[in-house]
Coordinates of C-alpha atoms (C1' of nucleotides) in Angstrom, one line a residue:
Chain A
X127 CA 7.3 -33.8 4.6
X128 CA 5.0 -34.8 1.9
X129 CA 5.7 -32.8 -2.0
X130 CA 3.7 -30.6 -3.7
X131 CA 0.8 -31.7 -5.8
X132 CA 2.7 -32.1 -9.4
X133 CA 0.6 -29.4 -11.9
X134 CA 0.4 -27.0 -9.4
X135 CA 3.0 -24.8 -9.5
X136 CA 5.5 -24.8 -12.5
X137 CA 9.1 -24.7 -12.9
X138 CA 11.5 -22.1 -13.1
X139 CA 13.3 -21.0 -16.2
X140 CA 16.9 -20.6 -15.4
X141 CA 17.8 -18.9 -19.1
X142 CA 15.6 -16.0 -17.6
X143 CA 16.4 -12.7 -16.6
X144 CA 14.1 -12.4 -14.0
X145 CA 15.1 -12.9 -10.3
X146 CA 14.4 -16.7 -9.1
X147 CA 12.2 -14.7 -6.3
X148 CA 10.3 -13.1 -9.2
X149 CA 9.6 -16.2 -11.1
X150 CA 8.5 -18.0 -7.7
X151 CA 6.5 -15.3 -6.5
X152 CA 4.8 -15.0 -10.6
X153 CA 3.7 -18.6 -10.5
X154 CA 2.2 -18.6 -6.8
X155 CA 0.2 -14.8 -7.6
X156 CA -1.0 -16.9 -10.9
X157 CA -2.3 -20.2 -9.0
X158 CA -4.4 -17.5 -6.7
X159 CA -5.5 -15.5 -9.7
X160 CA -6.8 -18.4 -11.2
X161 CA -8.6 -20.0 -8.1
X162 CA -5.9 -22.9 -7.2
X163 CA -5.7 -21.3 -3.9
X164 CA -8.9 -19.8 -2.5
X165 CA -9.6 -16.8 0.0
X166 CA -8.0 -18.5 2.9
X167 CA -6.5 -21.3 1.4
X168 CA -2.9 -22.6 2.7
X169 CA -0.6 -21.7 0.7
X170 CA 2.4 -24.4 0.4
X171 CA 5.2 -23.9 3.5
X172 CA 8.2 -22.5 3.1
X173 CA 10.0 -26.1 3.2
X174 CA 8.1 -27.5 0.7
X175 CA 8.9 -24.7 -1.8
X176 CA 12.4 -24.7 -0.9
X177 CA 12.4 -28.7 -2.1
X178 CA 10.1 -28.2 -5.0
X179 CA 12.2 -25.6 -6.8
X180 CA 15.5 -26.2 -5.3
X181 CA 15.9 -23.0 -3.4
X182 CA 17.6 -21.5 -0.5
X183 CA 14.6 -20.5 2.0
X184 CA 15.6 -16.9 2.2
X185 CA 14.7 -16.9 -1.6
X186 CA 11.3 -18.6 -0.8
X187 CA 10.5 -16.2 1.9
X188 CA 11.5 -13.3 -0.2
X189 CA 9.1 -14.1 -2.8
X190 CA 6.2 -14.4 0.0
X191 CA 7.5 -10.9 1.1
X192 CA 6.5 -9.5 -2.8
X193 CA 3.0 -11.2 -2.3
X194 CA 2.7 -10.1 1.2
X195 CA 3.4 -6.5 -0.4
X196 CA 1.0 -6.7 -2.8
X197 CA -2.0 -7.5 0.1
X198 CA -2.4 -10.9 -1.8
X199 CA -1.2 -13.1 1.2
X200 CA -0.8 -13.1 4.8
X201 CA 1.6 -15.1 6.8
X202 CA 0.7 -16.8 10.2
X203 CA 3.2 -17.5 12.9
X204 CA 3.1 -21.4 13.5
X205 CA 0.6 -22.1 11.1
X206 CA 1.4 -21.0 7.4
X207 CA 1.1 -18.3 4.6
X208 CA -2.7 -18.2 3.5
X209 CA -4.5 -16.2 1.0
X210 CA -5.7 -13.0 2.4
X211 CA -9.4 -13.4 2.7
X212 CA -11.2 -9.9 1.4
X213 CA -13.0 -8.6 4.4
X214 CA -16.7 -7.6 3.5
X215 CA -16.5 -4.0 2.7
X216 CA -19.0 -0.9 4.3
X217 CA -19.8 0.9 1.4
X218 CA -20.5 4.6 2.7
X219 CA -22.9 6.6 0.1
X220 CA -22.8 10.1 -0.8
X221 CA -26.3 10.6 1.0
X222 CA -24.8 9.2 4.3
X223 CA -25.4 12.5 6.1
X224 CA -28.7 14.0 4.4
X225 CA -30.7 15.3 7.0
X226 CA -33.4 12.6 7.5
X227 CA -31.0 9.8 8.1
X228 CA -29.8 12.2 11.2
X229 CA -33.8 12.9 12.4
X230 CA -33.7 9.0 13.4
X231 CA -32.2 7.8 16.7
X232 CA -29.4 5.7 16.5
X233 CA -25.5 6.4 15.2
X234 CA -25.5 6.0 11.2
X235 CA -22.4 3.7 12.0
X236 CA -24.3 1.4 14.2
X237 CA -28.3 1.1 12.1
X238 CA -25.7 0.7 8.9
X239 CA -23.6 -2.2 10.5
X240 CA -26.8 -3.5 12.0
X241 CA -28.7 -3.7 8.8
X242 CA -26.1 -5.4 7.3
X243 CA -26.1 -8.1 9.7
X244 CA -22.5 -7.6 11.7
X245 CA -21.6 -6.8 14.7
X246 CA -20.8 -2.9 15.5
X247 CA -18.6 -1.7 18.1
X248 CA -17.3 1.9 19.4
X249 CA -14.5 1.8 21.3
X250 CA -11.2 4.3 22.6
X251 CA -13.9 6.9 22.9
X252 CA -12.0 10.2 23.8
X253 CA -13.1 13.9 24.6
X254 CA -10.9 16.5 25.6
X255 CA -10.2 19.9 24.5
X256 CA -6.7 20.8 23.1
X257 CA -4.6 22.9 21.2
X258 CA -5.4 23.0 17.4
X259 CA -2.8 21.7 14.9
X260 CA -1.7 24.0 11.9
X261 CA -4.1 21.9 9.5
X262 CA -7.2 22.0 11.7
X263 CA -6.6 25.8 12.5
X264 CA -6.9 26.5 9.3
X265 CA -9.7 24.2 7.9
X266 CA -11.7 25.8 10.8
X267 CA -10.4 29.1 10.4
X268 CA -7.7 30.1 12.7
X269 CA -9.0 28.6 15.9
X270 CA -6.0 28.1 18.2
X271 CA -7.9 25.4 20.8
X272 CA -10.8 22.5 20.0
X273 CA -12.5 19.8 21.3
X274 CA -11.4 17.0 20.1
X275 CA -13.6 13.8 20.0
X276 CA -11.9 10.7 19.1
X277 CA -13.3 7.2 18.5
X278 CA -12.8 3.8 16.6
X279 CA -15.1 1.7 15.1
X280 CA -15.1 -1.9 14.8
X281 CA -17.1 -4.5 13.1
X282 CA -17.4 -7.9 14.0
X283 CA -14.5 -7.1 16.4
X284 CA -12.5 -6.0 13.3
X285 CA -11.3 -2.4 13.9
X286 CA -12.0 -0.5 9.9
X287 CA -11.5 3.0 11.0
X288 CA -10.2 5.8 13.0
X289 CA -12.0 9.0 13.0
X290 CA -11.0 12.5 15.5
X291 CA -13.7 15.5 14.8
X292 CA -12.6 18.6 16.0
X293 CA -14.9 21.3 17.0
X294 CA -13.8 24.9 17.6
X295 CA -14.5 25.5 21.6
X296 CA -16.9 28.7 20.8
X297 CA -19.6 25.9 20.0
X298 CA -18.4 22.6 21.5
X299 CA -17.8 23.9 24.9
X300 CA -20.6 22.8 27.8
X301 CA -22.7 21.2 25.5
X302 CA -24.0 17.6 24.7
X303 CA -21.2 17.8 21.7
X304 CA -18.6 17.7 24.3
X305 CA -19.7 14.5 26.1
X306 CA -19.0 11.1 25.5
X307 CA -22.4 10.4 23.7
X308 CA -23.2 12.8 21.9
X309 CA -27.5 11.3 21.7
X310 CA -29.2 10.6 19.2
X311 CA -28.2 11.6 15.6
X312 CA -24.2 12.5 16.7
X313 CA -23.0 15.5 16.6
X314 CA -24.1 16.6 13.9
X315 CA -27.7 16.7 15.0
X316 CA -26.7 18.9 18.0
X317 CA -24.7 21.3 16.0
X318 CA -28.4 21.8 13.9
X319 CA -29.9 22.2 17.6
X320 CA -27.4 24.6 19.0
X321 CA -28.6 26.7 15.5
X322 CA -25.8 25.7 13.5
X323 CA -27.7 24.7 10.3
X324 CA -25.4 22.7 8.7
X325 CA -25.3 23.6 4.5
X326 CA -22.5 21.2 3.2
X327 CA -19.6 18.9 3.5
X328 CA -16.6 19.3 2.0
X329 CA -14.4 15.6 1.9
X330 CA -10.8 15.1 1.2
X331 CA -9.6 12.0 0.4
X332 CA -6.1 10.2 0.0
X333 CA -4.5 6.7 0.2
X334 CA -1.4 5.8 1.5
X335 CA 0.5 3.0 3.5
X336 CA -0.1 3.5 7.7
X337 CA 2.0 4.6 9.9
X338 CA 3.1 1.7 12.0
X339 CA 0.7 3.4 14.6
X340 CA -2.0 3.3 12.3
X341 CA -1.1 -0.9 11.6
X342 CA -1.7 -1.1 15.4
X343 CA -4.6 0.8 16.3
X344 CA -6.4 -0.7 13.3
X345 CA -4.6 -4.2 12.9
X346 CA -4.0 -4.2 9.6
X347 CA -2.5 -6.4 7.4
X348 CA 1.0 -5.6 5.5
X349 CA 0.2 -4.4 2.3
X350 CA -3.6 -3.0 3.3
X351 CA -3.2 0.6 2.5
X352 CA -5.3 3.1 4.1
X353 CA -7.9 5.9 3.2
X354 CA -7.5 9.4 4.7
X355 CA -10.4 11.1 4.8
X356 CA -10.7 14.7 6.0
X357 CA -14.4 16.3 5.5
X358 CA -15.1 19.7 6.9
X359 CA -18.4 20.6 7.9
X360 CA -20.1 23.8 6.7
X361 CA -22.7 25.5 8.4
X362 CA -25.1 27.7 5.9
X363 CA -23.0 31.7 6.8
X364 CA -20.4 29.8 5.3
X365 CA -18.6 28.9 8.8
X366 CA -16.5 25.5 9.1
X367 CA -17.9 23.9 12.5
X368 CA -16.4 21.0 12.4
X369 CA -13.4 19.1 10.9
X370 CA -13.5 15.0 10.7
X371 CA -10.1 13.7 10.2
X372 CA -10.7 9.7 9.4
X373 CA -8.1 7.0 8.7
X374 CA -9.9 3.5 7.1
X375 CA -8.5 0.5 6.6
X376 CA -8.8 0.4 3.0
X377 CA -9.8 -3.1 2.1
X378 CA -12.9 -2.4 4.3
X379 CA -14.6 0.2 2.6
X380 CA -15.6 1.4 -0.7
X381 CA -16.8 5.4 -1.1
X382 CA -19.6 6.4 -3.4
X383 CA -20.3 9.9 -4.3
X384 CA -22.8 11.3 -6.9
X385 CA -21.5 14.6 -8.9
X386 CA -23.9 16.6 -10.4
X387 CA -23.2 17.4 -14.2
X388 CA -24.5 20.8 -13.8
Chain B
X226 CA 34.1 4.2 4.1
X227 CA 33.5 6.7 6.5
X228 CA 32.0 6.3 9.4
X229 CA 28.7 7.9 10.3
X230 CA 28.1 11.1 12.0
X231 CA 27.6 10.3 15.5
X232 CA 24.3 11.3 17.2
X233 CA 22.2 10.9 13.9
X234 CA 21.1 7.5 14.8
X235 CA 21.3 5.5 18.2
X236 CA 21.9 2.3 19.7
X237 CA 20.7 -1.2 19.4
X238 CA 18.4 -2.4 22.4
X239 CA 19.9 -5.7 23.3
X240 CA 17.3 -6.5 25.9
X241 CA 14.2 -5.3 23.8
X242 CA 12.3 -8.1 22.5
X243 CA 11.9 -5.6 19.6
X244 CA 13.5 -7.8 16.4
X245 CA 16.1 -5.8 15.5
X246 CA 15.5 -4.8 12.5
X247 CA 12.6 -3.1 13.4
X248 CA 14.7 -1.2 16.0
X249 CA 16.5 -0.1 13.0
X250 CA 13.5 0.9 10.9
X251 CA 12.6 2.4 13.9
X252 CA 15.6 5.0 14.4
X253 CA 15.7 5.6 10.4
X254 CA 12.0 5.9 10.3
X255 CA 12.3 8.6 13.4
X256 CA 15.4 10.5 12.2
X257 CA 13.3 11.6 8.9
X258 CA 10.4 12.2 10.1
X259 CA 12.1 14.7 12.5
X260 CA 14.0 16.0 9.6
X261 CA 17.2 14.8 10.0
X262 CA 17.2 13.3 6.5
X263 CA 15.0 16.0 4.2
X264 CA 13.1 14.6 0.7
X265 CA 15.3 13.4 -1.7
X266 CA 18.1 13.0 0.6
X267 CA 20.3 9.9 0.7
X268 CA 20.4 7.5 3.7
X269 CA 23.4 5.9 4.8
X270 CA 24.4 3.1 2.8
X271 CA 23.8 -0.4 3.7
X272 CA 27.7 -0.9 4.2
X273 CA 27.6 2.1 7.1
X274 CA 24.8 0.9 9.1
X275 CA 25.9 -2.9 8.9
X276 CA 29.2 -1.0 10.6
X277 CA 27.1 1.4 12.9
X278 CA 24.8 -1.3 14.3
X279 CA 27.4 -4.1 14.0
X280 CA 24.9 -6.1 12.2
X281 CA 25.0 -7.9 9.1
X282 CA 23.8 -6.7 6.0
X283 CA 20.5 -9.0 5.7
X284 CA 19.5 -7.6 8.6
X285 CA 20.1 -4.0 7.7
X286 CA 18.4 -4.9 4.2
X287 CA 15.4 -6.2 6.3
X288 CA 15.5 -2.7 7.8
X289 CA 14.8 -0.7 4.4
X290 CA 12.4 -3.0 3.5
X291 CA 10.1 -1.9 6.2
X292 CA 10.7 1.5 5.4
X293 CA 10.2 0.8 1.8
X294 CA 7.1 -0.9 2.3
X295 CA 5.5 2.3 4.4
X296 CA 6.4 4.1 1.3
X297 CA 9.0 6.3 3.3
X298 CA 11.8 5.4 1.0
X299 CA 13.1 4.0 -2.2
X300 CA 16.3 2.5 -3.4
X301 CA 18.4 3.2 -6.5
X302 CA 20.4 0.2 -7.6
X303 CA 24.1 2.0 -7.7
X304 CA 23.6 5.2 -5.7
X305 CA 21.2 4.2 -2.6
X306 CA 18.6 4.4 -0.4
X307 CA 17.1 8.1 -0.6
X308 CA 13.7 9.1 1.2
X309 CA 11.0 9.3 -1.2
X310 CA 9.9 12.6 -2.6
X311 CA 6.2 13.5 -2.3
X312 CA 5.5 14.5 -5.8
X313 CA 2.8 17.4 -6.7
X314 CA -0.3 16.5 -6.5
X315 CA -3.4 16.9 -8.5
X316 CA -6.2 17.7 -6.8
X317 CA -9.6 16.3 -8.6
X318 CA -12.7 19.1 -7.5
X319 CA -15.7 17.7 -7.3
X320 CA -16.9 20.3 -10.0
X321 CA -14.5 18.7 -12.6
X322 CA -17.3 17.3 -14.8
X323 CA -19.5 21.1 -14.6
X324 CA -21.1 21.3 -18.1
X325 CA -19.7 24.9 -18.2
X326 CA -16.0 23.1 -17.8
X327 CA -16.6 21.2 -21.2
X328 CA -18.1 23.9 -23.1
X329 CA -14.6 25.3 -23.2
X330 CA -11.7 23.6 -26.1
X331 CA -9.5 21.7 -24.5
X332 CA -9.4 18.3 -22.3
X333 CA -9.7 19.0 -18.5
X334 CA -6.5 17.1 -17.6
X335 CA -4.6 19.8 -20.1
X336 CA -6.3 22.7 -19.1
X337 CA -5.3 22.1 -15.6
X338 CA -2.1 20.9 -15.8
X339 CA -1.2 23.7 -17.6
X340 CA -2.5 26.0 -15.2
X341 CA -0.6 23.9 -12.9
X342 CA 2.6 25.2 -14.6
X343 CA 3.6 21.1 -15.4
X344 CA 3.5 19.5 -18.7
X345 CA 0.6 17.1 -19.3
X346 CA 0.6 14.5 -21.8
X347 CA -1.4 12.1 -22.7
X348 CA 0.2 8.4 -24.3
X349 CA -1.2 4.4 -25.1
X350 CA -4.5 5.4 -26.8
X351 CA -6.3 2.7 -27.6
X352 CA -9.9 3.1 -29.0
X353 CA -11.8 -0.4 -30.1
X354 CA -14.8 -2.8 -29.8
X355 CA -14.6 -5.1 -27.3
X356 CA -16.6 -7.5 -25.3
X357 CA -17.8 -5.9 -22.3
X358 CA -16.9 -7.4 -18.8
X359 CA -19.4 -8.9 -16.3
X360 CA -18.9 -5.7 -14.1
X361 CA -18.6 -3.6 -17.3
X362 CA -22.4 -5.0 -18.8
X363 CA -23.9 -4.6 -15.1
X364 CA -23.2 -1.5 -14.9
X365 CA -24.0 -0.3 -18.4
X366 CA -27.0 -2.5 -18.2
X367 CA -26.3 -5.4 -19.6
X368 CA -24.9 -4.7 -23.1
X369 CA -22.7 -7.2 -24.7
X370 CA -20.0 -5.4 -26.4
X371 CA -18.6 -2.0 -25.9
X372 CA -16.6 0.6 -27.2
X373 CA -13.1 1.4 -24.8
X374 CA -11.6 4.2 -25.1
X375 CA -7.9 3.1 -22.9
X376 CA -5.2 6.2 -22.2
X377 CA -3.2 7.1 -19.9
X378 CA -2.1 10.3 -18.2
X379 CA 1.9 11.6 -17.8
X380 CA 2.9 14.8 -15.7
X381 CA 6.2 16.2 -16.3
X382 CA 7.1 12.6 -17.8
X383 CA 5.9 10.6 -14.9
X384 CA 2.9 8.8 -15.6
X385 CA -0.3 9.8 -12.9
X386 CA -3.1 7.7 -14.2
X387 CA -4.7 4.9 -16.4
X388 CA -8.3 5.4 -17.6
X389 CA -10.3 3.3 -19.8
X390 CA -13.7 4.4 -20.8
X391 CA -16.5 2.0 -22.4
X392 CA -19.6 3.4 -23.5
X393 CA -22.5 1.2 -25.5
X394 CA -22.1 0.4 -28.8
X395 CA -25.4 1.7 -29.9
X396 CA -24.2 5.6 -28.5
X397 CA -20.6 5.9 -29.6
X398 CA -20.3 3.1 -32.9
X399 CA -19.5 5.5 -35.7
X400 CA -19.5 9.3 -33.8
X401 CA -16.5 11.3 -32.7
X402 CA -16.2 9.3 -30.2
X403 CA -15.0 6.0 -31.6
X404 CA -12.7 8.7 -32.8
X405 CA -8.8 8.8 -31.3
X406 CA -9.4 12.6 -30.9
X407 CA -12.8 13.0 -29.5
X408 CA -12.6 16.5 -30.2
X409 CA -13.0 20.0 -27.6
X410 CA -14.7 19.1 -24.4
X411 CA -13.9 15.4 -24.7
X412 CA -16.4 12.7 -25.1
X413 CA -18.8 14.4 -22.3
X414 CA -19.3 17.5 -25.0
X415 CA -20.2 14.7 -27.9
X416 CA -22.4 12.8 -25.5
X417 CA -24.6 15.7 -24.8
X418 CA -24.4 16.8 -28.7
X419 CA -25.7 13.6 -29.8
X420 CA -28.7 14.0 -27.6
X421 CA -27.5 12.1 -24.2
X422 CA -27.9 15.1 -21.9
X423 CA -25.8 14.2 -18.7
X424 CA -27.6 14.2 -15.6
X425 CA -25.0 13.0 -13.2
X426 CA -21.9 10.8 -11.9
X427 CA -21.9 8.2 -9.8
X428 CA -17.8 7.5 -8.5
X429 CA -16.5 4.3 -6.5
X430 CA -13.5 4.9 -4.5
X431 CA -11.1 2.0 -3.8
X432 CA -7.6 1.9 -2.5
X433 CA -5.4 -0.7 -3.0
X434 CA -1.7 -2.3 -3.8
X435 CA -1.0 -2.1 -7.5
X436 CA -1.0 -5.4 -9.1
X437 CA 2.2 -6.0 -11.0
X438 CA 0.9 -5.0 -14.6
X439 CA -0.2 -1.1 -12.8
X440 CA 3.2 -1.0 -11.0
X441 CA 4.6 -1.4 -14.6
X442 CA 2.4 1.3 -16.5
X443 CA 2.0 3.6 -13.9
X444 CA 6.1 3.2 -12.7
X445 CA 4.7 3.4 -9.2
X446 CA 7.6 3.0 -6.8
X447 CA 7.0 0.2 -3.6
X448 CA 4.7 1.2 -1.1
X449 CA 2.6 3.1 -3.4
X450 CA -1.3 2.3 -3.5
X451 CA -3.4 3.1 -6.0
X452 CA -6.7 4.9 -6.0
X453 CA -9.5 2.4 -8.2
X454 CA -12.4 4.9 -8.8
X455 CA -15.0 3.8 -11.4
X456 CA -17.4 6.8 -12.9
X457 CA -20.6 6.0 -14.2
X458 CA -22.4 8.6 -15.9
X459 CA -26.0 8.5 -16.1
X460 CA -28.0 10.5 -18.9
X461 CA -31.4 12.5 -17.4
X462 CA -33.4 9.6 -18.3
X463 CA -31.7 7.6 -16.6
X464 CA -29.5 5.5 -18.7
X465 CA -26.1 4.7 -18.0
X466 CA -24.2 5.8 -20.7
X467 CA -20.8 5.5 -19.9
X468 CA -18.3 3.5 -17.5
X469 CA -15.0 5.1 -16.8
X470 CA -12.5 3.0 -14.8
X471 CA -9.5 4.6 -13.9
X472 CA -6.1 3.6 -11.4
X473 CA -4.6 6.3 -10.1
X474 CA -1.0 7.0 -8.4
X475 CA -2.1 7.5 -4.6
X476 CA 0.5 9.6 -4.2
X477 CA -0.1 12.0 -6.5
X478 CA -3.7 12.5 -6.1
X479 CA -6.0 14.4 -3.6
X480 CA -9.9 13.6 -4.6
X481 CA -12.3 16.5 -3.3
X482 CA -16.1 15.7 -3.1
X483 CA -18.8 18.4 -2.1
X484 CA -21.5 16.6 -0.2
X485 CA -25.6 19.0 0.5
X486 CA -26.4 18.6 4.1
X487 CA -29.7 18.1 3.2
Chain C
dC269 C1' -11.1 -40.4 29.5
dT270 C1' -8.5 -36.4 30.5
dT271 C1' -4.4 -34.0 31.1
dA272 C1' 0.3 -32.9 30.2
dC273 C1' 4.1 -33.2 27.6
dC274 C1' 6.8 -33.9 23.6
dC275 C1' 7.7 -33.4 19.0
dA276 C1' 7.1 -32.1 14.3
dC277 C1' 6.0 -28.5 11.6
dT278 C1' 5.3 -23.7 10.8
dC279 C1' 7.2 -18.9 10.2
dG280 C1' 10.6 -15.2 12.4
dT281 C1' 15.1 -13.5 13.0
dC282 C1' 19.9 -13.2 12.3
dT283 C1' 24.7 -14.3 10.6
dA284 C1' 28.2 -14.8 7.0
dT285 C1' 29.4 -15.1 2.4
dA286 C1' 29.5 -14.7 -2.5
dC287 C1' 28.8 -12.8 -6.9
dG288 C1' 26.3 -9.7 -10.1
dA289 C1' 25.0 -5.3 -11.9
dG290 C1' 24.3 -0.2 -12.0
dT291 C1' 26.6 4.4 -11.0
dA292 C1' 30.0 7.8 -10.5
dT293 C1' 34.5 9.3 -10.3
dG294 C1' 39.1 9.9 -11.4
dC295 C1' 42.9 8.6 -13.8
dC296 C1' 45.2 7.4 -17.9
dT297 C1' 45.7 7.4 -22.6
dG298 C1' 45.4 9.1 -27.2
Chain D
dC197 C1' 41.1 18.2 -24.0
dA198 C1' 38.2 14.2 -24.9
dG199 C1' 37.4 9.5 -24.6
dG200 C1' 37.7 5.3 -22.4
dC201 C1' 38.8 2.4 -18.8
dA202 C1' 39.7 0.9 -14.0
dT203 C1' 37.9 1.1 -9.7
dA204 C1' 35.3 1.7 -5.7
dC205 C1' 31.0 2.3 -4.2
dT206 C1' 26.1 1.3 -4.3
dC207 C1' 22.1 -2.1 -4.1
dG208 C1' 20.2 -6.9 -6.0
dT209 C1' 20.2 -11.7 -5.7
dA210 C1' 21.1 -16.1 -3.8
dT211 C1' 23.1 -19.7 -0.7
dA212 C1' 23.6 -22.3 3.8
dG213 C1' 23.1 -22.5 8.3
dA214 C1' 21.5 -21.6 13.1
dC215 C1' 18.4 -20.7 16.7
dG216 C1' 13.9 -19.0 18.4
dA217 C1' 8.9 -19.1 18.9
dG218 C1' 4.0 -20.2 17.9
dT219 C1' 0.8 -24.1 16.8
dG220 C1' -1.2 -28.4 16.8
dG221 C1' -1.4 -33.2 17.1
dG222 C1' -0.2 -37.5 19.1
dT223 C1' 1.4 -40.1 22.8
dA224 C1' 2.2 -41.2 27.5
dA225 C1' 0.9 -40.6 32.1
dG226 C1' -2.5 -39.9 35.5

DNA sequence: CTTACCCACTCGTCTATACGAGTATGCCTG
DNA sequence: CAGGCATACTCGTATAGACGAGTGGGTAAG
């Protein structure tokens, strides 16, 4: 085992009053806020911190765990701890679903991802009718069954979200919304066509830590939050016709709205 | 000690390749979310499921970590590991800048709170001339320095929010603005009195883990995200006229955008 | 040259122990 | 009765050691 580069990484102060983990974990976050270690740069093992500050490992590892908490660093079985590279983000504009970008062919998730030069994907595509939770009830309006279409989208193989719409059956039922492609312009297209002329959206939006169903389904990173979007779909009587419930893998995407200061 | 009431959590796996510390996580993790341990109430001590498991404590510890990292729980040094509360939350309309809004006395974050039946208040004021950031002067259009306007936002004691607004020197230098009390309406009311008649917002949603600094000023609890939303107005010629970047406690927030169909 | 194996290095999991520090309670003292 | 202290309980920090499992490189065998 070789030692650390001298310079890099300081030493602790033992008159402190802050835990030895702290003061560890302090000096590394500094080295990677100030460009020492890059986006996907090795940080030093384990071993060789233990010897450079004369440590137990468990006190190394728990200082890892803060910065593993913090999203800044991701450890790799076998290989190291590395600095968490930032994925490039989709950045979703408050225009997304004006009516001309639907009047073209192709999913706005797939010309977008295209456009930008990566790789979309669609996968766990399911459609099946079913019985409507409390919260979707009443966003649609006291429906008791819906069809519920779920999908996840990927990019570059990367999954970055999770999205179920829910439809109440009076206008899903027997038509294209209820099959696995919807055609061209999504659903929202055919809701227009089946003389639901949509009005406005209506979007929700929290962040939280996942679910550890959530981590799986979307492979995500400890300490990579998530952003739960839930937009409701408003025909012009005033009717909900749709609910999207969406969970994003929040260091993949950044939301843009414009707000009118009328 | 006592010994735990039997049938609130279960066995250990001994041929799951499941580590078991997740197992753990994995019973705790089930027994609240089915109720069995309500908000605010108190797990069982470290000591009781090192006894209950026949584990040792590091492993147990390991355990609430997990948990404490979905934001599920918390722990209080000297009373215990208690599952974390879901404080109130404020929900931000997507109307909350409406001129009509402002043309009324008081700030919006009082007004509401109020109505809200919680006490607001507001603390850290800082009003001075700065140098403006890269992002900052990109997004104001390249000025140099600026005027920030830094606050942040408590309710019922707990502090929600951290907002710093910059705005050109040319617009605020010597108004009400540069001013620690901007006055009825806020600094929207002495934009549009000084001639910059607000045309609309522009917001940028991230989510994110705190950095240490936020976890200090916002006393966010582990396995709390923050929401990073930055504001731009723009004046109806076009200008951008202010920057507003604010970190928000996920937790107690709920943004709400209206989106036209057209 | 290629393949297979071994080994060194990495992080993952778990045990056992020790002491420190914050909290609450009850008892004892004044 | 009030105040203070002792105590037992809580989590926080840290050590030292053990074994397991994934990764990658080098070496030896084919």
């Amino acid at each position: 085992m070789t030692s650390l580069p001298s310079g890099l990484l300081g030493d602790l102060d033992p008159t402190s009053d802050r835990a030895v983990f702290r003061q560890i974990a302090d000096q590394l976050r500094e080295a990677i806020d100030r460009g020492r270690f890059t986006e996907g740069a090795k940080l030093p093992s384990e071993a060789e911190l233990v010897e450079h500050y004369g440590v137990s490992r468990m006190t190394v590892r728990n200082s890892f765990s803060v910065l593993q908490g913090e999203g800044l660093v991701h450890a790799e079985h076998g290989k190291g701890v590395f600095v968490r590279p930032r994925p490039p983000v989709r950045r979703l504009a408050s225009d997304r679903f004006a009516r001309r970008h639907r009047e073209q062919g192709k999913s706005a998730f797939i010309v977008e991802a295209d456009a930008a030069g990566s790789h979309p994907q669609v996968d766990s595509l399911e459609v099946k009718e079913e019985k409507a939770s409390q919260d979707i009830s009443t966003r649609l309006g006291s429906v008791r069954r819906v069809l519920a279409r779920r999908r996840r989208y990927l990019l570059d193989g990367k999954p970055v979200e999770f999205a179920a719409s829910y439809l109440p059956l009076d206008i899903a039922r027997g038509t294209a919304i209820a099959e696995p492609n919807p055609g061209p312009g999504g659903i929202y297209a055919r809701l227009e066509e089946l003389g639901h002329r949509l009005d406005h959206f209506e979007e929700e939006i929290r962040a939280r830590m996942p679910a550890p169903a959530e981590v799986k389904t979307l492979r995500l990173a400890s300490g990579v939050p998530v952003i739960h979007l839930i937009r409701t779909a408003y025909d012009t009587e005033g009717r909900a016709v749709e609910v999207c419930d969406t969970v994003m893998a929040a260091d993949a995407y950044v939301l843009s709205y414009q707000l009118p200061a009328t």
